[in-house]
């Protein structure tokens, strides 16, 4: 009897022990996986360097000084074929947009405008999502195919600056998810993020100081130089004196009519809390009027720029690109249009008429009830 009881106990205990051992193994595997993941995360921590930094795990910030040095020396013999092609393309752009007598600021502005107008986003990609097989993160691919992600914008802009002997660095954020440029003008650094401004180029990320950029990004301020300038901020350079804040809506109306990218107002040294509050209310109502009115395609953002003792109110305007109906230019004669109408109407009823009449069609109980909208 004792032996039988022992056997029965073993039948019960053994499966339980196996389950416990299995659970212990699973727990151990999960713990090891967690440690491996933690180690992998360490590889994506911020690094105190400019080049050879992985952004989003897929794009790499690469140095291009070999190309800019070859441009300045006139000797490209040591370049690879791809670098020689990049040099030729970059030189062609500079020959087109740079003229004698330009200041460094004017050169930078010319490059900014050209890149906003000619470089598009990589199809379907965000700043950190790769498009396999493309060269969207380096000047060779960007200049050849006119597609880029943030790293491509930043490294291409830096290449242009270095070719013109304008000091420039590519900055990456603390999370290794975005990159942009620092450019040095008259001894002071400025942030320029063309990726965030393209394709409109409304200058909202053009030559910002640290205070303005920190509203949008975090980066290693111990490694990258401080940007404290405002002299060459585009909004500051194009500001107008504003003695009456109630004139701002009218000036914004004019700016929108002229398709301006920015309207900026110098409100002087002393601003009361009530002025801030009133101006915020004005802008909210302007935004609401634009959103619900005939200017639906216009986006508005605003911010303050502390420029020395002056307070500059900056309004940035984005314009929705007008898309043309692909069929709008098709020349269809009346006879052909009638044949189209007859064929579509035979299959779908009068809902397919091509005579310009609009219908609001609702299906009720399987039947189509039609209302003409005048």
Short mmCIF file of C-alpha atoms in Angstrom, two decimals:
data_model
loop_
_atom_site.label_atom_id
_atom_site.label_comp_id
_atom_site.label_asym_id
_atom_site.label_seq_id
_atom_site.Cartn_x
_atom_site.Cartn_y
_atom_site.Cartn_z
CA UNK A 1 0.00 0.00 0.00
CA UNK A 2 2.82 2.34 0.92
CA UNK A 3 4.45 1.75 -2.44
CA UNK A 4 1.19 2.42 -4.33
CA UNK A 5 0.66 5.68 -2.38
CA UNK A 6 4.18 6.75 -3.19
CA UNK A 7 3.61 6.08 -6.89
CA UNK A 8 0.35 8.07 -6.81
CA UNK A 9 2.14 10.97 -5.10
CA UNK A 10 4.85 10.87 -7.76
CA UNK A 11 2.20 10.99 -10.49
CA UNK A 12 0.90 14.22 -8.95
CA UNK A 13 4.20 15.83 -7.94
CA UNK A 14 6.15 15.18 -11.12
CA UNK A 15 3.89 17.24 -13.46
CA UNK A 16 3.84 20.04 -10.90
CA UNK A 17 7.64 20.06 -10.75
CA UNK A 18 7.86 20.08 -14.53
CA UNK A 19 5.51 23.08 -14.69
CA UNK A 20 7.57 24.90 -12.06
CA UNK A 21 10.80 24.16 -13.92
CA UNK A 22 9.25 25.38 -17.17
CA UNK A 23 8.06 28.57 -15.48
CA UNK A 24 11.55 29.11 -14.03
CA UNK A 25 13.11 28.67 -17.47
CA UNK A 26 10.67 31.14 -19.03
CA UNK A 27 11.35 33.67 -16.26
CA UNK A 28 15.11 33.26 -16.78
CA UNK A 29 14.77 33.73 -20.54
CA UNK A 30 12.66 36.87 -20.07
CA UNK A 31 15.18 38.29 -17.63
CA UNK A 32 18.02 37.65 -20.07
CA UNK A 33 15.98 39.27 -22.87
CA UNK A 34 15.36 42.32 -20.69
CA UNK A 35 19.08 42.62 -19.99
CA UNK A 36 19.84 42.31 -23.70
CA UNK A 37 17.26 44.98 -24.53
CA UNK A 38 18.75 47.27 -21.91
CA UNK A 39 22.19 46.74 -23.40
CA UNK A 40 20.83 47.50 -26.87
CA UNK A 41 19.27 50.70 -25.56
CA UNK A 42 22.67 51.78 -24.33
CA UNK A 43 23.81 51.74 -27.98
CA UNK A 44 21.24 54.44 -28.80
CA UNK A 45 22.18 56.80 -26.00
CA UNK A 46 23.33 60.27 -26.96
CA UNK A 47 26.97 60.66 -27.95
CA UNK A 48 29.20 63.73 -27.75
CA UNK A 49 30.23 63.81 -31.41
CA UNK A 50 29.03 65.23 -34.70
CA UNK A 51 29.74 62.51 -37.27
CA UNK A 52 29.21 58.74 -37.35
CA UNK A 53 26.03 59.14 -35.32
CA UNK A 54 23.06 56.89 -36.10
CA UNK A 55 19.74 58.70 -36.30
CA UNK A 56 16.69 56.49 -35.85
CA UNK A 57 19.01 53.50 -36.00
CA UNK A 58 19.08 53.61 -39.82
CA UNK A 59 20.60 56.90 -41.00
CA UNK A 60 24.18 57.96 -40.36
CA UNK A 61 25.58 61.48 -40.13
CA UNK A 62 28.72 61.22 -42.26
CA UNK A 63 31.53 63.72 -42.77
CA UNK A 64 31.81 65.29 -46.23
CA UNK A 65 34.86 67.51 -45.71
CA UNK A 66 36.73 65.49 -48.34
CA UNK A 67 34.31 66.95 -50.90
CA UNK A 68 34.41 70.54 -49.64
CA UNK A 69 38.22 70.39 -49.37
CA UNK A 70 38.44 69.16 -52.96
CA UNK A 71 36.17 72.01 -54.08
CA UNK A 72 38.34 74.64 -52.37
CA UNK A 73 41.63 73.14 -53.56
CA UNK A 74 40.46 72.38 -57.07
CA UNK A 75 41.86 68.85 -56.80
CA UNK A 76 39.28 66.05 -56.88
CA UNK A 77 41.68 63.28 -57.92
CA UNK A 78 41.47 61.49 -54.57
CA UNK A 79 37.68 61.43 -54.42
CA UNK A 80 35.57 58.35 -55.08
CA UNK A 81 33.34 58.36 -58.15
CA UNK A 82 30.28 59.07 -55.99
CA UNK A 83 32.04 61.96 -54.24
CA UNK A 84 33.16 63.39 -57.58
CA UNK A 85 29.56 63.29 -58.80
CA UNK A 86 28.42 64.93 -55.55
CA UNK A 87 31.01 67.67 -55.98
CA UNK A 88 29.88 68.36 -59.55
CA UNK A 89 26.21 68.56 -58.53
CA UNK A 90 26.91 70.80 -55.53
CA UNK A 91 29.17 73.08 -57.56
CA UNK A 92 26.47 73.41 -60.21
CA UNK A 93 23.97 74.56 -57.57
CA UNK A 94 26.37 77.12 -56.10
CA UNK A 95 27.22 78.44 -59.57
CA UNK A 96 23.48 78.96 -60.09
CA UNK A 97 22.54 80.68 -56.83
CA UNK A 98 25.68 82.41 -55.51
CA UNK A 99 26.94 85.70 -56.93
CA UNK A 100 29.96 87.87 -56.23
CA UNK A 101 29.64 90.25 -53.33
CA UNK A 102 27.16 88.17 -51.33
CA UNK A 103 27.58 88.18 -47.56
CA UNK A 104 27.74 84.88 -45.68
CA UNK A 105 24.15 85.45 -44.56
CA UNK A 106 23.00 86.03 -48.14
CA UNK A 107 24.79 82.87 -49.25
CA UNK A 108 23.14 80.86 -46.48
CA UNK A 109 19.74 82.32 -47.35
CA UNK A 110 20.21 81.43 -51.03
CA UNK A 111 21.03 77.82 -50.14
CA UNK A 112 18.07 77.62 -47.73
CA UNK A 113 15.65 78.88 -50.40
CA UNK A 114 17.06 76.54 -53.06
CA UNK A 115 16.80 73.48 -50.81
CA UNK A 116 13.25 74.31 -49.71
CA UNK A 117 12.21 74.72 -53.34
CA UNK A 118 14.07 71.75 -54.83
CA UNK A 119 14.46 69.01 -52.19
CA UNK A 120 11.38 67.01 -51.24
CA UNK A 121 10.71 64.57 -48.44
CA UNK A 122 11.51 60.92 -49.01
CA UNK A 123 8.28 59.24 -50.17
CA UNK A 124 6.23 58.07 -47.22
CA UNK A 125 9.00 58.53 -44.70
CA UNK A 126 9.28 60.44 -41.47
CA UNK A 127 12.55 61.72 -40.08
CA UNK A 128 13.55 58.28 -38.84
CA UNK A 129 11.83 55.81 -41.18
CA UNK A 130 14.11 54.51 -43.93
CA UNK A 131 13.30 54.00 -47.57
CA UNK A 132 15.28 50.88 -48.42
CA UNK A 133 17.74 51.25 -51.25
CA UNK A 134 17.59 55.06 -51.39
CA UNK A 135 20.25 57.62 -50.52
CA UNK A 136 18.09 60.06 -48.62
CA UNK A 137 20.58 60.68 -45.81
CA UNK A 138 23.59 61.94 -47.76
CA UNK A 139 24.37 64.74 -50.25
CA UNK A 140 25.00 62.37 -53.15
CA UNK A 141 21.50 60.93 -53.07
CA UNK A 142 19.84 64.20 -52.05
CA UNK A 143 21.34 66.20 -54.92
CA UNK A 144 20.86 63.42 -57.47
CA UNK A 145 17.30 62.38 -56.64
CA UNK A 146 16.05 65.47 -54.79
CA UNK A 147 14.61 63.42 -51.91
CA UNK A 148 15.75 63.62 -48.30
CA UNK A 149 15.13 62.83 -44.67
CA UNK A 150 16.36 65.12 -41.90
CA UNK A 151 19.93 63.75 -42.03
CA UNK A 152 20.03 64.32 -45.79
CA UNK A 153 18.88 67.93 -45.44
CA UNK A 154 21.37 68.60 -42.64
CA UNK A 155 24.45 67.04 -44.26
CA UNK A 156 23.71 68.59 -47.67
CA UNK A 157 23.28 72.06 -46.15
CA UNK A 158 26.53 71.60 -44.19
CA UNK A 159 28.35 70.58 -47.38
CA UNK A 160 27.23 73.77 -49.14
CA UNK A 161 28.31 75.90 -46.16
CA UNK A 162 31.71 74.23 -45.90
CA UNK A 163 32.31 74.65 -49.63
CA UNK A 164 31.84 78.40 -49.09
CA UNK A 165 34.06 78.50 -45.97
CA UNK A 166 31.10 79.11 -43.65
CA UNK A 167 31.52 77.18 -40.43
CA UNK A 168 28.69 74.67 -39.94
CA UNK A 169 27.91 71.60 -37.82
CA UNK A 170 25.21 68.93 -37.95
CA UNK A 171 23.40 68.70 -34.61
CA UNK A 172 21.43 65.67 -33.40
CA UNK A 173 18.82 65.65 -30.69
CA UNK A 174 19.32 63.83 -27.39
CA UNK A 175 17.04 60.97 -28.49
CA UNK A 176 18.89 60.32 -31.78
CA UNK A 177 15.68 60.85 -33.73
CA UNK A 178 16.31 64.14 -35.56
CA UNK A 179 19.14 66.28 -36.91
CA UNK A 180 19.60 69.86 -38.12
CA UNK A 181 22.41 72.44 -38.53
CA UNK A 182 24.34 75.01 -36.56
CA UNK A 183 25.80 77.74 -38.76
CA UNK A 184 28.26 80.45 -37.70
CA UNK A 185 27.77 84.01 -38.96
CA UNK A 186 29.91 86.92 -37.78
CA UNK A 187 31.21 84.91 -34.84
CA UNK A 188 27.80 83.76 -33.55
CA UNK A 189 26.04 80.43 -34.00
CA UNK A 190 22.47 79.94 -35.25
CA UNK A 191 20.22 76.88 -35.58
CA UNK A 192 18.77 76.17 -39.04
CA UNK A 193 16.44 73.20 -39.62
CA UNK A 194 15.50 73.08 -43.30
CA UNK A 195 13.75 69.71 -42.94
CA UNK A 196 11.20 71.28 -40.59
CA UNK A 197 10.63 74.28 -42.90
CA UNK A 198 10.45 72.51 -46.26
CA UNK A 199 8.71 72.70 -48.61
CA UNK A 200 7.15 76.10 -47.81
CA UNK A 201 10.29 77.72 -46.47
CA UNK A 202 8.52 80.10 -44.10
CA UNK A 203 11.72 80.67 -42.05
CA UNK A 204 10.22 79.42 -38.78
CA UNK A 205 13.37 77.29 -38.22
CA UNK A 206 15.88 79.61 -39.90
CA UNK A 207 18.70 81.06 -37.78
CA UNK A 208 17.22 80.52 -34.34
CA UNK A 209 19.06 80.95 -31.07
CA UNK A 210 19.15 78.34 -28.31
CA UNK A 211 16.19 79.86 -26.45
CA UNK A 212 13.92 79.52 -29.49
CA UNK A 213 15.20 76.10 -30.52
CA UNK A 214 14.82 74.68 -27.02
CA UNK A 215 11.07 75.12 -27.35
CA UNK A 216 11.21 72.33 -29.94
CA UNK A 217 14.31 70.19 -29.38
CA UNK A 218 16.75 68.87 -26.77
CA UNK A 219 20.43 68.32 -27.56
CA UNK A 220 23.83 68.02 -25.91
CA UNK A 221 24.55 71.64 -25.01
CA UNK A 222 27.85 70.65 -23.41
CA UNK A 223 29.21 69.40 -26.74
CA UNK A 224 27.60 71.65 -29.36
CA UNK A 225 28.39 75.39 -29.24
CA UNK A 226 25.87 77.83 -27.78
CA UNK A 227 23.74 79.75 -30.26
CA UNK A 228 23.08 83.17 -28.80
CA UNK A 229 22.67 85.35 -31.88
CA UNK A 230 19.50 86.96 -33.19
CA UNK A 231 20.90 89.52 -35.66
CA UNK A 232 20.53 87.14 -38.61
CA UNK A 233 17.21 85.61 -37.61
CA UNK A 234 14.97 86.13 -40.64
CA UNK A 235 11.96 87.34 -38.67
CA UNK A 236 14.15 89.80 -36.76
CA UNK A 237 15.75 91.14 -39.93
CA UNK A 238 12.32 91.71 -41.51
CA UNK A 239 10.48 93.03 -38.46
CA UNK A 240 8.39 96.21 -38.55
CA UNK A 241 7.79 98.58 -35.66
CA UNK A 242 4.38 98.08 -34.12
CA UNK A 243 2.88 100.85 -32.01
CA UNK A 244 -0.68 99.53 -32.20
CA UNK A 245 -1.33 95.80 -31.72
CA UNK A 246 -4.79 96.24 -33.23
CA UNK A 247 -3.09 96.89 -36.58
CA UNK A 248 -1.66 93.36 -36.63
CA UNK A 249 -4.74 91.60 -38.12
CA UNK A 250 -4.70 94.01 -41.06
CA UNK A 251 -0.99 93.46 -41.62
CA UNK A 252 -1.48 89.70 -41.46
CA UNK A 253 -4.26 89.99 -44.02
CA UNK A 254 -1.82 91.78 -46.34
CA UNK A 255 0.91 89.21 -45.67
CA UNK A 256 -1.45 86.34 -46.58
CA UNK A 257 -2.53 88.12 -49.75
CA UNK A 258 1.13 88.47 -50.72
CA UNK A 259 1.89 84.82 -49.80
CA UNK A 260 4.56 85.94 -47.34
CA UNK A 261 6.09 83.27 -45.12
CA UNK A 262 6.56 85.43 -42.06
CA UNK A 263 5.26 88.68 -40.56
CA UNK A 264 7.12 90.02 -37.54
CA UNK A 265 6.42 92.96 -35.26
CA UNK A 266 8.80 94.80 -32.93
CA UNK A 267 6.78 95.73 -29.85
CA UNK A 268 9.62 97.44 -28.04
CA UNK A 269 11.19 96.92 -24.66
CA UNK A 270 8.30 96.98 -22.22
CA UNK A 271 5.24 94.76 -22.70
CA UNK A 272 2.51 94.49 -20.11
CA UNK A 273 0.74 91.28 -19.20
CA UNK A 274 -2.46 92.67 -20.69
CA UNK A 275 -0.68 93.23 -24.03
CA UNK A 276 0.40 89.58 -24.08
CA UNK A 277 -3.14 88.50 -23.27
CA UNK A 278 -4.78 90.76 -25.87
CA UNK A 279 -2.34 89.68 -28.57
CA UNK A 280 -2.94 86.01 -27.80
CA UNK A 281 -6.68 86.58 -28.14
CA UNK A 282 -6.17 88.45 -31.41
CA UNK A 283 -4.13 85.58 -32.85
CA UNK A 284 -6.61 82.93 -31.75
CA UNK A 285 -9.39 84.81 -33.50
CA UNK A 286 -7.28 85.39 -36.60
CA UNK A 287 -6.48 81.67 -36.71
CA UNK A 288 -10.15 80.81 -36.31
CA UNK A 289 -11.15 83.25 -39.05
CA UNK A 290 -8.56 81.82 -41.43
CA UNK A 291 -9.52 78.23 -40.64
CA UNK A 292 -13.23 78.79 -41.21
CA UNK A 293 -13.02 81.40 -43.97
CA UNK A 294 -11.79 81.57 -47.53
CA UNK A 295 -8.16 81.10 -46.44
CA UNK A 296 -8.61 77.50 -45.28
CA UNK A 297 -5.33 76.46 -46.84
CA UNK A 298 -3.30 78.80 -44.64
CA UNK A 299 -1.69 77.58 -41.41
CA UNK A 300 -0.59 80.05 -38.74
CA UNK A 301 1.89 79.67 -35.88
CA UNK A 302 3.42 82.38 -33.73
CA UNK A 303 6.19 82.86 -31.19
CA UNK A 304 8.20 85.51 -29.36
CA UNK A 305 11.83 86.39 -30.06
CA UNK A 306 13.81 88.12 -27.33
CA UNK A 307 16.24 90.27 -29.33
CA UNK A 308 18.33 92.20 -26.85
CA UNK A 309 15.91 94.52 -25.08
CA UNK A 310 13.30 94.26 -27.84
CA UNK A 311 10.38 91.87 -27.98
CA UNK A 312 9.65 90.69 -31.50
CA UNK A 313 6.38 88.92 -32.18
CA UNK A 314 6.84 86.45 -35.07
CA UNK A 315 3.96 85.02 -37.10
CA UNK A 316 4.73 82.21 -39.54
CA UNK A 317 2.42 81.35 -42.42
CA UNK A 318 2.14 78.02 -44.25
CA UNK A 319 0.25 77.65 -47.51
CA UNK A 320 -1.39 74.45 -48.66
CA UNK A 321 -0.17 73.46 -52.07
CA UNK A 322 -2.85 73.75 -54.73
CA UNK A 323 -3.35 70.45 -56.49
CA UNK A 324 -4.77 70.36 -59.96
CA UNK A 325 -7.53 67.95 -60.86
CA UNK A 326 -5.81 65.49 -63.22
CA UNK A 327 -8.90 65.49 -65.44
CA UNK A 328 -9.39 69.26 -65.44
CA UNK A 329 -7.25 69.80 -68.54
CA UNK A 330 -8.74 66.96 -70.56
CA UNK A 331 -10.45 68.41 -73.64
CA UNK A 332 -13.69 66.45 -74.08
CA UNK A 333 -16.01 67.42 -76.92
CA UNK A 334 -19.78 67.34 -76.46
CA UNK A 335 -20.31 64.15 -78.47
CA UNK A 336 -17.69 62.23 -76.49
CA UNK A 337 -19.07 63.58 -73.21
CA UNK A 338 -22.55 62.34 -74.17
CA UNK A 339 -21.18 58.86 -74.87
CA UNK A 340 -19.46 58.88 -71.49
CA UNK A 341 -22.70 59.98 -69.80
CA UNK A 342 -24.73 57.31 -71.55
CA UNK A 343 -22.27 54.54 -70.62
CA UNK A 344 -21.98 55.59 -66.97
CA UNK A 345 -25.72 56.29 -66.60
CA UNK A 346 -26.57 52.89 -68.02
CA UNK A 347 -24.42 51.25 -65.36
CA UNK A 348 -24.94 53.57 -62.38
CA UNK A 349 -27.96 55.74 -63.11
CA UNK A 350 -28.06 59.51 -63.21
CA UNK A 351 -25.49 59.77 -60.40
CA UNK A 352 -22.80 59.62 -63.06
CA UNK A 353 -23.94 62.59 -65.11
CA UNK A 354 -21.18 64.78 -66.48
CA UNK A 355 -23.20 67.97 -67.01
CA UNK A 356 -21.78 69.70 -63.95
CA UNK A 357 -24.79 69.08 -61.69
CA UNK A 358 -23.84 68.05 -58.13
CA UNK A 359 -25.87 65.49 -56.25
CA UNK A 360 -26.22 64.49 -52.65
CA UNK A 361 -27.24 60.87 -53.02
CA UNK A 362 -28.62 58.72 -50.20
CA UNK A 363 -29.60 55.08 -50.49
CA UNK A 364 -32.89 54.32 -48.74
CA UNK A 365 -34.18 50.76 -48.57
CA UNK A 366 -32.13 49.78 -51.60
CA UNK A 367 -33.42 52.68 -53.71
CA UNK A 368 -31.43 55.79 -54.58
CA UNK A 369 -33.03 59.06 -53.52
CA UNK A 370 -31.44 62.07 -55.23
CA UNK A 371 -31.35 65.69 -54.14
CA UNK A 372 -30.08 68.38 -56.47
CA UNK A 373 -27.84 70.97 -54.83
CA UNK A 374 -28.03 74.37 -56.51
#
